[in-house]
Coordinates of C-alpha atoms and ligand atoms in Angstrom, one line a residue:
X1 CA -99.8 -55.2 -49.6
X2 CA -102.6 -53.0 -48.3
X3 CA -106.2 -53.5 -49.5
X4 CA -106.0 -50.4 -51.5
X5 CA -103.6 -52.0 -54.0
X6 CA -105.8 -55.0 -54.6
X7 CA -107.5 -55.5 -58.0
X8 CA -110.9 -55.7 -56.2
X9 CA -110.3 -52.3 -54.5
X10 CA -109.1 -50.7 -57.7
X11 CA -112.1 -52.1 -59.5
X12 CA -114.4 -50.4 -57.0
X13 CA -112.5 -47.1 -57.3
X14 CA -112.9 -47.2 -61.1
X15 CA -116.5 -48.1 -60.7
X16 CA -117.0 -45.2 -58.2
X17 CA -115.8 -42.8 -60.9
X18 CA -118.6 -44.1 -63.1
X19 CA -121.5 -44.3 -60.7
X20 CA -120.6 -42.2 -57.7
X21 CA -122.3 -39.1 -58.9
X22 CA -125.3 -40.7 -60.4
X23 CA -128.5 -39.6 -58.8
X24 CA -130.9 -41.9 -57.1
X25 CA -133.7 -40.5 -59.1
X26 CA -132.0 -41.7 -62.3
X27 CA -131.0 -45.1 -60.8
X28 CA -134.6 -45.8 -59.8
X29 CA -136.0 -44.5 -63.2
X30 CA -133.6 -46.8 -65.1
X31 CA -134.2 -49.9 -63.0
X32 CA -137.8 -50.5 -62.1
X33 CA -137.1 -53.6 -60.2
X34 CA -134.6 -51.9 -57.9
X35 CA -136.9 -51.3 -55.0
X36 CA -137.8 -54.9 -54.6
X37 CA -134.6 -56.5 -55.9
X38 CA -132.0 -54.6 -53.9
X39 CA -133.3 -56.1 -50.7
X40 CA -132.5 -59.1 -48.6
X41 CA -134.3 -61.0 -45.8
X42 CA -132.7 -62.7 -43.0
X43 CA -134.6 -64.2 -40.1
X44 CA -137.3 -61.6 -39.3
X45 CA -135.3 -58.7 -40.8
X46 CA -135.9 -57.2 -44.2
X47 CA -133.2 -54.9 -45.5
X48 CA -134.0 -52.6 -48.3
X49 CA -130.7 -51.1 -49.6
X50 CA -132.1 -49.8 -52.8
X51 CA -131.9 -46.2 -51.7
X52 CA -128.1 -46.3 -51.8
X53 CA -125.8 -44.7 -54.3
X54 CA -125.0 -48.0 -56.0
X55 CA -125.9 -50.4 -58.7
X56 CA -126.2 -54.1 -58.9
X57 CA -122.6 -54.1 -60.2
X58 CA -121.5 -52.3 -57.1
X59 CA -122.9 -55.0 -55.0
X60 CA -121.1 -57.6 -57.0
X61 CA -117.8 -55.8 -56.7
X62 CA -118.2 -55.3 -52.9
X63 CA -119.0 -59.0 -52.6
X64 CA -115.9 -59.8 -54.6
X65 CA -113.8 -57.6 -52.3
X66 CA -115.1 -59.4 -49.2
X67 CA -114.2 -62.8 -50.8
X68 CA -110.8 -61.5 -51.8
X69 CA -109.9 -60.4 -48.3
X70 CA -110.8 -63.8 -46.9
X71 CA -113.9 -62.8 -45.0
X72 CA -115.2 -66.3 -45.2
X73 CA -112.1 -67.9 -43.8
X74 CA -111.8 -65.2 -41.1
X75 CA -115.4 -65.8 -40.1
X76 CA -114.9 -69.6 -39.9
X77 CA -111.7 -69.0 -37.9
X78 CA -113.7 -66.8 -35.4
X79 CA -116.5 -69.4 -35.1
X80 CA -113.9 -72.2 -34.6
X81 CA -112.3 -70.3 -31.7
X82 CA -109.0 -69.4 -33.3
X83 CA -107.2 -66.6 -31.6
X84 CA -108.3 -64.0 -34.1
X85 CA -107.8 -61.2 -31.6
X86 CA -104.1 -61.3 -32.2
X87 CA -102.9 -58.4 -30.1
X88 CA -104.4 -59.9 -27.0
X89 CA -103.8 -63.5 -28.2
X90 CA -107.5 -64.5 -27.6
X91 CA -110.3 -66.3 -29.3
X92 CA -113.3 -64.2 -30.2
X93 CA -116.4 -66.4 -29.5
X94 CA -119.4 -64.3 -28.6
X95 CA -121.2 -66.4 -31.2
X96 CA -120.8 -69.4 -28.8
X97 CA -122.7 -67.5 -26.1
X98 CA -126.0 -68.0 -28.0
X99 CA -125.4 -71.3 -29.7
X100 CA -128.2 -73.7 -28.6
X101 CA -125.8 -76.6 -28.9
X102 CA -124.7 -77.6 -25.4
X103 CA -121.4 -79.2 -26.1
X104 CA -118.7 -80.0 -28.7
X105 CA -116.6 -76.8 -29.2
X106 CA -113.2 -77.2 -27.7
X107 CA -111.2 -74.0 -27.3
X108 CA -107.9 -73.8 -25.4
X109 CA -108.7 -77.1 -23.7
X110 CA -112.3 -76.3 -22.6
X111 CA -115.7 -77.2 -24.1
X112 CA -116.9 -73.7 -24.3
X113 CA -120.4 -74.6 -25.1
X114 CA -120.7 -76.7 -22.0
X115 CA -119.4 -73.8 -19.9
X116 CA -121.8 -71.4 -21.5
X117 CA -124.8 -73.5 -20.8
X118 CA -123.7 -74.1 -17.3
X119 CA -123.6 -70.4 -16.6
X120 CA -126.9 -69.9 -18.5
X121 CA -128.5 -72.4 -16.2
X122 CA -127.3 -70.7 -13.0
X123 CA -128.4 -67.4 -14.4
X124 CA -131.9 -68.8 -15.1
X125 CA -132.2 -70.2 -11.7
X126 CA -131.2 -67.0 -10.1
X127 CA -133.5 -64.9 -12.3
X128 CA -136.4 -67.1 -11.4
X129 CA -135.6 -66.9 -7.7
X130 CA -135.6 -63.1 -7.8
X131 CA -138.7 -62.9 -10.0
X132 CA -140.5 -65.4 -7.9
X133 CA -139.6 -63.6 -4.6
X134 CA -137.6 -66.6 -3.3
X135 CA -134.4 -64.6 -3.3
X136 CA -134.9 -62.4 -0.2
X137 CA -132.8 -59.6 1.2
X138 CA -131.2 -59.3 4.6
X139 CA -134.5 -58.4 6.3
X140 CA -136.3 -61.3 4.6
X141 CA -138.2 -59.1 2.2
X142 CA -138.4 -59.9 -1.5
X143 CA -136.3 -57.9 -4.0
X144 CA -138.2 -55.1 -5.7
X145 CA -135.3 -53.2 -7.5
X146 CA -132.3 -54.4 -9.4
X147 CA -129.4 -52.0 -10.0
X148 CA -126.9 -53.0 -12.6
X149 CA -123.5 -51.3 -12.0
X150 CA -121.1 -51.5 -15.0
X151 CA -119.8 -49.3 -17.7
X152 CA -119.2 -49.7 -21.5
X153 CA -120.0 -53.2 -22.6
X154 CA -120.9 -54.1 -19.0
X155 CA -123.7 -51.5 -19.1
X156 CA -124.7 -50.6 -22.6
X157 CA -126.1 -53.9 -23.7
X158 CA -128.4 -54.7 -20.8
X159 CA -129.3 -51.0 -20.4
X160 CA -130.2 -50.6 -24.1
X161 CA -132.0 -54.0 -24.1
X162 CA -133.9 -53.4 -20.9
X163 CA -135.4 -50.3 -22.5
X164 CA -136.0 -52.0 -25.8
X165 CA -137.8 -54.9 -24.1
X166 CA -139.5 -53.1 -21.3
X167 CA -142.8 -54.2 -22.6
X168 CA -141.8 -57.8 -22.1
X169 CA -140.4 -57.2 -18.6
X170 CA -141.7 -57.8 -15.1
X171 CA -143.4 -54.5 -14.4
X172 CA -143.5 -55.2 -10.7
X173 CA -139.7 -54.9 -10.5
X174 CA -137.7 -51.7 -10.9
X175 CA -134.4 -51.8 -12.9
X176 CA -131.8 -49.1 -12.9
X177 CA -128.4 -48.9 -14.7
X178 CA -125.5 -47.0 -13.1
X179 CA -122.4 -46.5 -15.1
X180 CA -120.9 -43.0 -14.7
X181 CA -118.4 -42.2 -12.0
X182 CA -120.3 -38.9 -11.7
X183 CA -121.7 -39.4 -8.2
X184 CA -125.1 -38.1 -9.3
X185 CA -125.6 -41.3 -11.3
X186 CA -125.6 -43.6 -8.3
X187 CA -127.3 -41.0 -6.2
X188 CA -130.2 -40.6 -8.6
X189 CA -130.5 -44.3 -9.2
X190 CA -130.8 -45.1 -5.4
X191 CA -132.5 -42.0 -4.0
X192 CA -136.0 -43.5 -3.9
X193 CA -135.0 -47.2 -3.4
X194 CA -135.2 -49.1 -0.1
X195 CA -131.9 -50.9 0.6
X196 CA -133.9 -53.9 2.1
X197 CA -135.4 -54.6 -1.2
X198 CA -132.6 -53.7 -3.6
X199 CA -130.2 -56.0 -5.3
X200 CA -127.0 -54.8 -7.0
X201 CA -125.5 -56.6 -9.9
X202 CA -121.9 -55.5 -10.2
X203 CA -120.9 -56.2 -13.8
X204 CA -117.3 -55.9 -14.9
X205 CA -115.3 -58.2 -17.1
X206 CA -112.0 -57.3 -15.4
X207 CA -113.4 -56.1 -12.1
X208 CA -110.7 -53.5 -12.0
X209 CA -112.6 -50.7 -13.8
X210 CA -112.4 -47.5 -11.7
X211 CA -115.9 -46.3 -12.4
X212 CA -117.6 -49.6 -11.6
X213 CA -115.6 -50.4 -8.5
X214 CA -116.1 -46.9 -7.1
X215 CA -119.8 -47.0 -7.7
X216 CA -120.0 -50.6 -6.2
X217 CA -118.1 -49.4 -3.1
X218 CA -120.5 -46.5 -2.6
X219 CA -123.5 -48.7 -3.3
X220 CA -122.2 -51.1 -0.6
X221 CA -121.8 -48.2 1.8
X222 CA -125.4 -47.0 1.1
X223 CA -126.8 -50.5 1.5
X224 CA -124.9 -51.4 4.8
X225 CA -125.7 -48.0 6.3
X226 CA -129.3 -48.3 5.3
X227 CA -129.6 -51.7 6.9
X228 CA -128.2 -50.7 10.3
X229 CA -124.5 -51.3 9.5
X230 CA -124.5 -55.1 9.2
X231 CA -121.9 -56.0 6.7
X232 CA -123.3 -59.5 6.2
X233 CA -126.1 -57.9 4.2
X234 CA -123.7 -57.7 1.3
X235 CA -124.0 -61.4 0.6
X236 CA -127.8 -61.1 0.1
X237 CA -127.8 -57.8 -1.9
X238 CA -124.7 -58.1 -4.2
X239 CA -124.0 -60.4 -7.0
X240 CA -121.1 -60.1 -9.5
X241 CA -120.7 -60.8 -13.2
X242 CA -117.1 -61.0 -14.2
X243 CA -114.2 -63.1 -15.5
X244 CA -112.1 -62.3 -12.5
X245 CA -113.1 -64.4 -9.4
X246 CA -110.1 -63.2 -7.4
X247 CA -111.0 -59.5 -7.7
X248 CA -114.7 -60.3 -7.0
X249 CA -113.7 -62.1 -3.7
X250 CA -111.3 -59.2 -2.9
X251 CA -114.2 -56.8 -3.2
X252 CA -116.2 -58.8 -0.7
X253 CA -118.8 -60.6 -2.9
X254 CA -119.1 -64.3 -2.3
X255 CA -117.9 -66.0 -5.5
X256 CA -120.9 -68.4 -5.0
X257 CA -122.9 -65.3 -6.1
X258 CA -120.7 -64.7 -9.1
X259 CA -121.7 -65.4 -12.7
X260 CA -118.6 -66.0 -14.8
X261 CA -117.6 -65.5 -18.4
X262 CA -114.4 -65.7 -20.3
X263 CA -111.6 -63.7 -21.8
X264 CA -112.8 -64.8 -25.3
X265 CA -115.8 -62.5 -24.8
X266 CA -114.9 -58.9 -25.7
X267 CA -116.5 -56.2 -23.5
X268 CA -118.6 -54.7 -26.3
X269 CA -119.6 -58.2 -27.4
X270 CA -120.5 -59.4 -23.9
X271 CA -124.2 -58.6 -24.0
X272 CA -125.1 -62.3 -24.4
X273 CA -122.7 -63.4 -21.7
X274 CA -123.6 -63.3 -18.0
X275 CA -123.5 -59.5 -18.5
X276 CA -127.1 -59.9 -19.5
X277 CA -128.1 -61.1 -16.0
X278 CA -130.2 -58.0 -15.0
X279 CA -131.9 -58.2 -18.4
X280 CA -132.7 -61.9 -17.8
X281 CA -134.2 -61.0 -14.4
X282 CA -136.3 -58.3 -16.2
X283 CA -137.7 -60.5 -19.0
X284 CA -137.3 -64.0 -17.6
X285 CA -135.2 -66.9 -18.8
X286 CA -137.6 -68.0 -21.5
X287 CA -137.7 -64.7 -23.3
X288 CA -134.0 -64.4 -22.8
X289 CA -133.5 -67.7 -24.7
X290 CA -135.7 -66.2 -27.5
X291 CA -133.3 -63.3 -27.5
X292 CA -130.3 -65.6 -27.7
X293 CA -132.0 -67.6 -30.5
X294 CA -132.5 -64.4 -32.4
X295 CA -128.7 -63.7 -32.2
X296 CA -128.0 -67.3 -33.3
X297 CA -130.3 -67.0 -36.3
X298 CA -128.3 -64.0 -37.5
X299 CA -124.9 -65.7 -36.7
X300 CA -125.8 -68.6 -38.9
X301 CA -127.1 -66.4 -41.7
X302 CA -123.9 -64.4 -41.6
X303 CA -121.8 -67.5 -41.6
X304 CA -123.5 -69.2 -44.4
X305 CA -125.2 -66.7 -46.8
X306 CA -123.5 -65.6 -50.0
X307 CA -122.3 -62.0 -49.6
X308 CA -124.7 -60.5 -52.1
X309 CA -127.6 -61.9 -50.0
X310 CA -125.9 -61.5 -46.6
X311 CA -127.6 -58.9 -44.5
X312 CA -124.8 -58.0 -42.0
X313 CA -122.1 -58.3 -44.7
X314 CA -124.1 -55.9 -47.0
X315 CA -124.5 -53.4 -44.2
X316 CA -120.8 -53.5 -43.6
X317 CA -119.8 -53.3 -47.2
X318 CA -122.3 -50.6 -48.1
X319 CA -121.1 -48.4 -45.2
X320 CA -117.5 -49.1 -46.3
X321 CA -118.4 -48.0 -49.8
X322 CA -119.3 -44.5 -48.4
X323 CA -116.4 -44.3 -45.9
X324 CA -113.8 -45.2 -48.4
X325 CA -115.0 -44.1 -51.8
X326 CA -117.3 -41.1 -50.9
X327 CA -115.3 -39.9 -47.9
X328 CA -118.3 -40.2 -45.6
X329 CA -117.2 -39.9 -42.0
X330 CA -120.4 -40.7 -40.1
X331 CA -123.3 -43.1 -40.0
X332 CA -126.7 -42.1 -38.6
X333 CA -128.8 -44.8 -37.0
X334 CA -132.4 -43.8 -36.7
X335 CA -134.7 -46.2 -35.0
X336 CA -138.4 -45.5 -35.4
X337 CA -139.0 -47.0 -32.0
X338 CA -138.8 -45.0 -28.7
X339 CA -137.9 -48.3 -27.1
X340 CA -134.6 -48.2 -29.1
X341 CA -133.6 -44.8 -27.7
X342 CA -130.3 -46.3 -26.4
X343 CA -129.6 -48.3 -29.5
X344 CA -127.4 -45.7 -31.2
X345 CA -125.4 -45.4 -28.0
X346 CA -124.9 -49.2 -27.8
X347 CA -123.7 -49.1 -31.5
X348 CA -121.3 -46.3 -30.8
X349 CA -119.3 -48.6 -28.6
X350 CA -119.8 -51.6 -30.8
X351 CA -118.7 -49.8 -34.0
X352 CA -116.3 -47.1 -32.8
X353 CA -114.4 -49.0 -30.2
X354 CA -114.1 -51.9 -32.6
X355 CA -113.1 -50.2 -35.8
X356 CA -111.7 -46.8 -34.7
X357 CA -108.2 -48.0 -35.6
X358 CA -105.5 -46.7 -37.8
X359 CA -103.0 -49.6 -37.6
X360 CA -103.6 -52.9 -39.3
X361 CA -103.3 -56.3 -37.5
X362 CA -99.7 -56.6 -38.7
X363 CA -98.7 -53.2 -37.1
X364 CA -98.6 -51.3 -40.4
X365 CA -100.5 -48.1 -40.9
X366 CA -103.8 -48.5 -42.7
X367 CA -103.9 -47.1 -46.3
X368 CA -107.6 -46.5 -46.4
X369 CA -110.1 -44.7 -44.1
X370 CA -111.5 -46.9 -41.3
X371 CA -114.3 -46.6 -38.8
X372 CA -117.2 -44.1 -38.9
X373 CA -118.8 -41.9 -36.3
X374 CA -122.0 -43.6 -35.4
X375 CA -124.8 -41.5 -34.0
X376 CA -128.5 -41.1 -33.9
X377 CA -131.8 -40.7 -32.1
X378 CA -135.2 -42.2 -32.5
X379 CA -137.4 -40.8 -35.2
X380 CA -139.5 -38.8 -35.2
X381 CA -137.6 -36.8 -32.5
X382 CA -134.5 -36.5 -34.7
X383 CA -136.6 -35.1 -37.5
X384 CA -137.3 -32.0 -35.4
X385 CA -133.6 -31.7 -34.4
X386 CA -130.9 -32.7 -36.9
X387 CA -132.6 -34.0 -40.1
X388 CA -132.3 -30.5 -41.6
X389 CA -128.5 -31.2 -42.0
X390 CA -129.2 -34.7 -43.4
X391 CA -131.6 -33.2 -46.1
X392 CA -129.8 -30.0 -47.1
X393 CA -126.3 -29.9 -45.4
X394 CA -123.0 -30.2 -47.2
X395 CA -121.9 -33.5 -45.6
X396 CA -122.9 -36.9 -46.7
X397 CA -124.4 -38.9 -43.9
X398 CA -125.6 -42.4 -44.8
X399 CA -128.5 -43.4 -42.6
X400 CA -130.0 -46.6 -41.3
X401 CA -133.7 -46.4 -40.7
X402 CA -135.2 -49.0 -38.5
X403 CA -138.9 -49.6 -38.4
X404 CA -141.4 -52.1 -37.0
X405 CA -144.8 -53.0 -38.6
X406 CA -146.6 -53.5 -35.3
X407 CA -146.5 -51.4 -32.2
X408 CA -145.7 -53.2 -29.0
X409 CA -148.5 -54.6 -26.7
X410 CA -148.7 -51.6 -24.4
X411 CA -149.6 -49.3 -27.3
X412 CA -151.9 -51.9 -28.8
X413 CA -153.7 -52.3 -25.4
X414 CA -154.2 -48.6 -25.4
X415 CA -155.7 -48.8 -28.9
X416 CA -152.9 -46.6 -30.4
X417 CA -152.6 -48.4 -33.7
X418 CA -153.6 -45.4 -35.7
X419 CA -150.9 -43.4 -34.0
X420 CA -148.5 -46.2 -35.1
X421 CA -149.5 -45.7 -38.7
X422 CA -148.5 -42.0 -38.5
X423 CA -145.2 -43.0 -37.0
X424 CA -144.6 -45.5 -39.9
X425 CA -145.5 -42.8 -42.4
X426 CA -142.7 -40.7 -41.1
X427 CA -140.4 -43.8 -41.3
X428 CA -141.3 -44.1 -45.0
X429 CA -141.3 -40.4 -45.8
X430 CA -137.8 -39.5 -44.5
X431 CA -135.7 -42.0 -46.6
X432 CA -137.9 -41.0 -49.6
X433 CA -137.3 -37.3 -49.2
X434 CA -133.6 -37.9 -48.6
X435 CA -133.2 -40.1 -51.8
X436 CA -135.4 -38.2 -54.2
X437 CA -135.5 -34.7 -52.9
X438 CA -137.4 -31.9 -54.8
X439 CA -136.1 -30.0 -57.8
X440 CA -136.2 -26.3 -58.4
X441 CA -138.8 -26.8 -61.1
X442 CA -141.0 -28.7 -58.6
X443 CA -140.6 -26.0 -56.0
X444 CA -141.4 -23.2 -58.4
X445 CA -144.4 -25.1 -59.7
X446 CA -145.8 -25.1 -56.1
X447 CA -145.8 -21.4 -56.4
X448 CA -142.7 -20.5 -54.3
X449 CA -141.3 -17.0 -54.8
X450 CA -138.2 -17.1 -57.0
X451 CA -135.9 -15.9 -54.3
X452 CA -137.1 -18.6 -52.0
X453 CA -136.7 -21.4 -54.5
X454 CA -133.1 -22.3 -53.9
X455 CA -133.7 -22.5 -50.2
X456 CA -136.5 -25.0 -50.6
X457 CA -134.8 -27.2 -53.2
X458 CA -134.0 -30.6 -51.7
X459 CA -131.0 -32.0 -53.5
X460 CA -131.8 -35.7 -52.7
X461 CA -129.3 -38.4 -53.5
X462 CA -128.8 -38.9 -49.7
X463 CA -128.4 -42.6 -49.1
X464 CA -130.2 -44.8 -46.6
X465 CA -131.0 -48.4 -45.7
X466 CA -134.4 -49.3 -44.3
X467 CA -134.4 -52.3 -41.9
X468 CA -137.9 -53.6 -41.2
X469 CA -139.2 -56.2 -38.8
X470 CA -142.7 -57.3 -37.8
X471 CA -142.3 -56.2 -34.2
X472 CA -139.6 -55.4 -31.7
X473 CA -139.5 -58.8 -29.8
X474 CA -136.6 -60.3 -27.9
X475 CA -135.7 -62.4 -30.9
X476 CA -135.8 -59.4 -33.3
X477 CA -133.6 -57.4 -31.0
X478 CA -131.1 -60.3 -31.0
X479 CA -131.1 -60.5 -34.7
X480 CA -130.6 -56.7 -35.0
X481 CA -127.7 -56.6 -32.6
X482 CA -126.0 -59.6 -34.2
X483 CA -126.4 -58.0 -37.6
X484 CA -124.5 -55.0 -36.5
X485 CA -121.9 -57.1 -34.7
X486 CA -121.1 -58.9 -38.0
X487 CA -121.4 -55.7 -39.9
X488 CA -118.5 -54.4 -37.8
X489 CA -116.5 -57.7 -38.3
X490 CA -117.0 -57.5 -42.1
X491 CA -115.6 -54.0 -42.2
X492 CA -112.7 -54.8 -39.9
X493 CA -111.6 -57.7 -42.1
X494 CA -111.7 -55.7 -45.2
X495 CA -109.7 -52.9 -43.5
X496 CA -107.3 -55.5 -42.1
X497 CA -107.7 -54.2 -38.6
X498 CA -108.3 -56.1 -35.3
X499 CA -111.8 -55.2 -34.3
X500 CA -111.5 -56.8 -30.9
X501 CA -108.9 -54.8 -29.0
X502 CA -109.2 -51.3 -27.6
X503 CA -105.7 -50.0 -26.7
X504 CA -106.8 -46.5 -27.5
X505 CA -108.8 -46.2 -24.3
X506 CA -105.9 -47.0 -22.0
X507 CA -103.9 -43.7 -21.9
X508 CA -106.8 -41.6 -20.7
X509 CA -107.4 -44.1 -17.9
X510 CA -103.7 -43.8 -16.8
X511 CA -103.8 -40.0 -16.9
X512 CA -107.0 -39.9 -14.8
X513 CA -105.3 -41.9 -12.1
X514 CA -102.4 -39.5 -12.1
X515 CA -104.6 -36.5 -11.9
X516 CA -107.0 -37.7 -9.3
X517 CA -104.6 -37.1 -6.4
X518 CA -103.9 -33.6 -7.6
X519 CA -107.6 -32.8 -7.3
X520 CA -108.1 -34.6 -4.0
X521 CA -105.1 -33.4 -2.0
X522 CA -105.7 -30.8 0.6
X523 CA -102.3 -29.1 0.0
X524 CA -101.2 -27.6 -3.3
X525 CA -100.2 -30.4 -5.6
X526 CA -97.2 -30.5 -7.9
X527 CA -98.2 -28.8 -11.2
X528 CA -96.2 -30.9 -13.6
X529 CA -98.7 -31.8 -16.3
X530 CA -99.0 -29.4 -19.3
X531 CA -99.7 -25.7 -18.9
X532 CA -103.3 -26.1 -20.0
X533 CA -104.2 -29.1 -17.7
X534 CA -102.3 -27.4 -14.8
X535 CA -104.4 -24.3 -15.2
X536 CA -107.6 -26.3 -15.3
X537 CA -106.5 -28.3 -12.2
X538 CA -106.0 -24.9 -10.4
X539 CA -109.4 -23.7 -11.5
X540 CA -111.2 -26.9 -10.4
X541 CA -109.4 -26.9 -7.1
X542 CA -110.5 -23.3 -6.5
X543 CA -114.1 -24.3 -7.4
X544 CA -113.9 -27.0 -4.9
X545 CA -112.7 -24.5 -2.3
X546 CA -109.1 -26.0 -2.2
Ligands
F6P601 O1 -113.6 -48.6 -22.3 C1 -112.8 -49.7 -22.2 C2 -113.5 -50.9 -21.7 O2 -112.5 -51.9 -21.5 C3 -114.6 -51.5 -22.6 O3 -114.1 -52.2 -23.7 C4 -115.4 -52.3 -21.6 O4 -116.6 -52.7 -22.2 C5 -115.4 -51.3 -20.5 O5 -114.1 -50.7 -20.5 C6 -115.7 -51.9 -19.1 O6 -114.8 -52.9 -18.8 P1 -115.1 -53.9 -17.6 O7 -116.3 -54.7 -18.0 O8 -113.8 -54.7 -17.4 O9 -115.4 -53.1 -16.4

């Protein structure tokens, strides 16, 4: 039986018929406590979900749905290390990566906590050596630049977090993140660097990913050429982060310089594994531990809090309410922090690679809509770009607004506190305008000409969450990311899908490997794809002078 047929789902469908069209103006007018009651605090995060098209009863029904699909049991199974990733027959234990306990979780014959802490210790030692100048390059000079080469989960986490925590990073070091196989990515990242003082972190769970290995090979060439052709330099300038020691050795990196992780860490959940190495070098082991502790705080909250007070579960359930009952197809994430510029991109992989599925774990086709298109930009920039559609367009786009009471130290030092207040005023104004809008009467009362009135009416009733934290610290970033991870898990369990595989990305990779030789060959290739692709191959070959 699909979830759609369950009594809890049907109760929500019935409830939606009653409350779905109610306006937020009325919901707020009827329930004066709404703005303070429909909130939840977890760790340092405060979630105000009152500006959503729901009532207290909706929350009760959504929580009942979560209980009925066994979210609690599934969560415990995940934390225990059961093979909840059924299609790959793997445990899913990213939560163990940030658990401060150093032993006592046996999975598939290994104490995973012990292994995690052993790697964390090695990472810390390495990070300290690079930061302290003890790790020197081939010419004996200290390292000045760290270039992380990876893609997807082996890039987005550290790249997003480095930007987010830049203010907590060692400013004497330069950090770059290379992901794209577009050769300009590597070329731009290295153009002003000195090979003698550059360290590459090659990050790849599988160490077979075409983009990463190609970039790593080119980086090696750049380095060796730049250091007079001595191949021995690789040992001092390349470290690897991977689960695949064999492939790392095959590439030519000494496995003594490899930081391992495990198949029970999914790529998009690997940020707190050794994949975070370049970030740890940037912010130092101590602040990295604060980041991990932030994650752990949210992990424990998610595992133990009742669903009506469970921040990640509520985020997941409220989003599902829009996807499945209002037909919403996208979710905007709007951080009011320039430091979080890459957060929406990070969430795109987390959410869309996890829940962009149309088959349930048992192989049957889903009977409800799943996944949502996640997108966004920092405010206030987005306000001057796409918010028009959010306010007056014809599609419903639920939005998460993220805001921080205090600016980071750099802005404080420059005495920019007043500017931060203006920033926060925008953070408050936008959700308010979305929710309550402006009626024709109000517009007319302001003296608008009658023919302009319809254009200036703001319909309102556009839902949003506000997530507030005191300041964007390493711990707060950890709490935020963990909250979204568990939001994704909550949805996946309700939808009955496996949020931990990604078979959908395979076919394109296979086809790229088939097409590469057609572009590369000097003589005319066989044109045996489809008529459109064949014509495009011809065009691109011509453009390349072939
Ligand atoms: O795009 C598919 C994917 O497997 C992601 O899930 C993963 O994060 C990325 O490729 C990179 O993989 P790897 O870390 O093995 O290089």
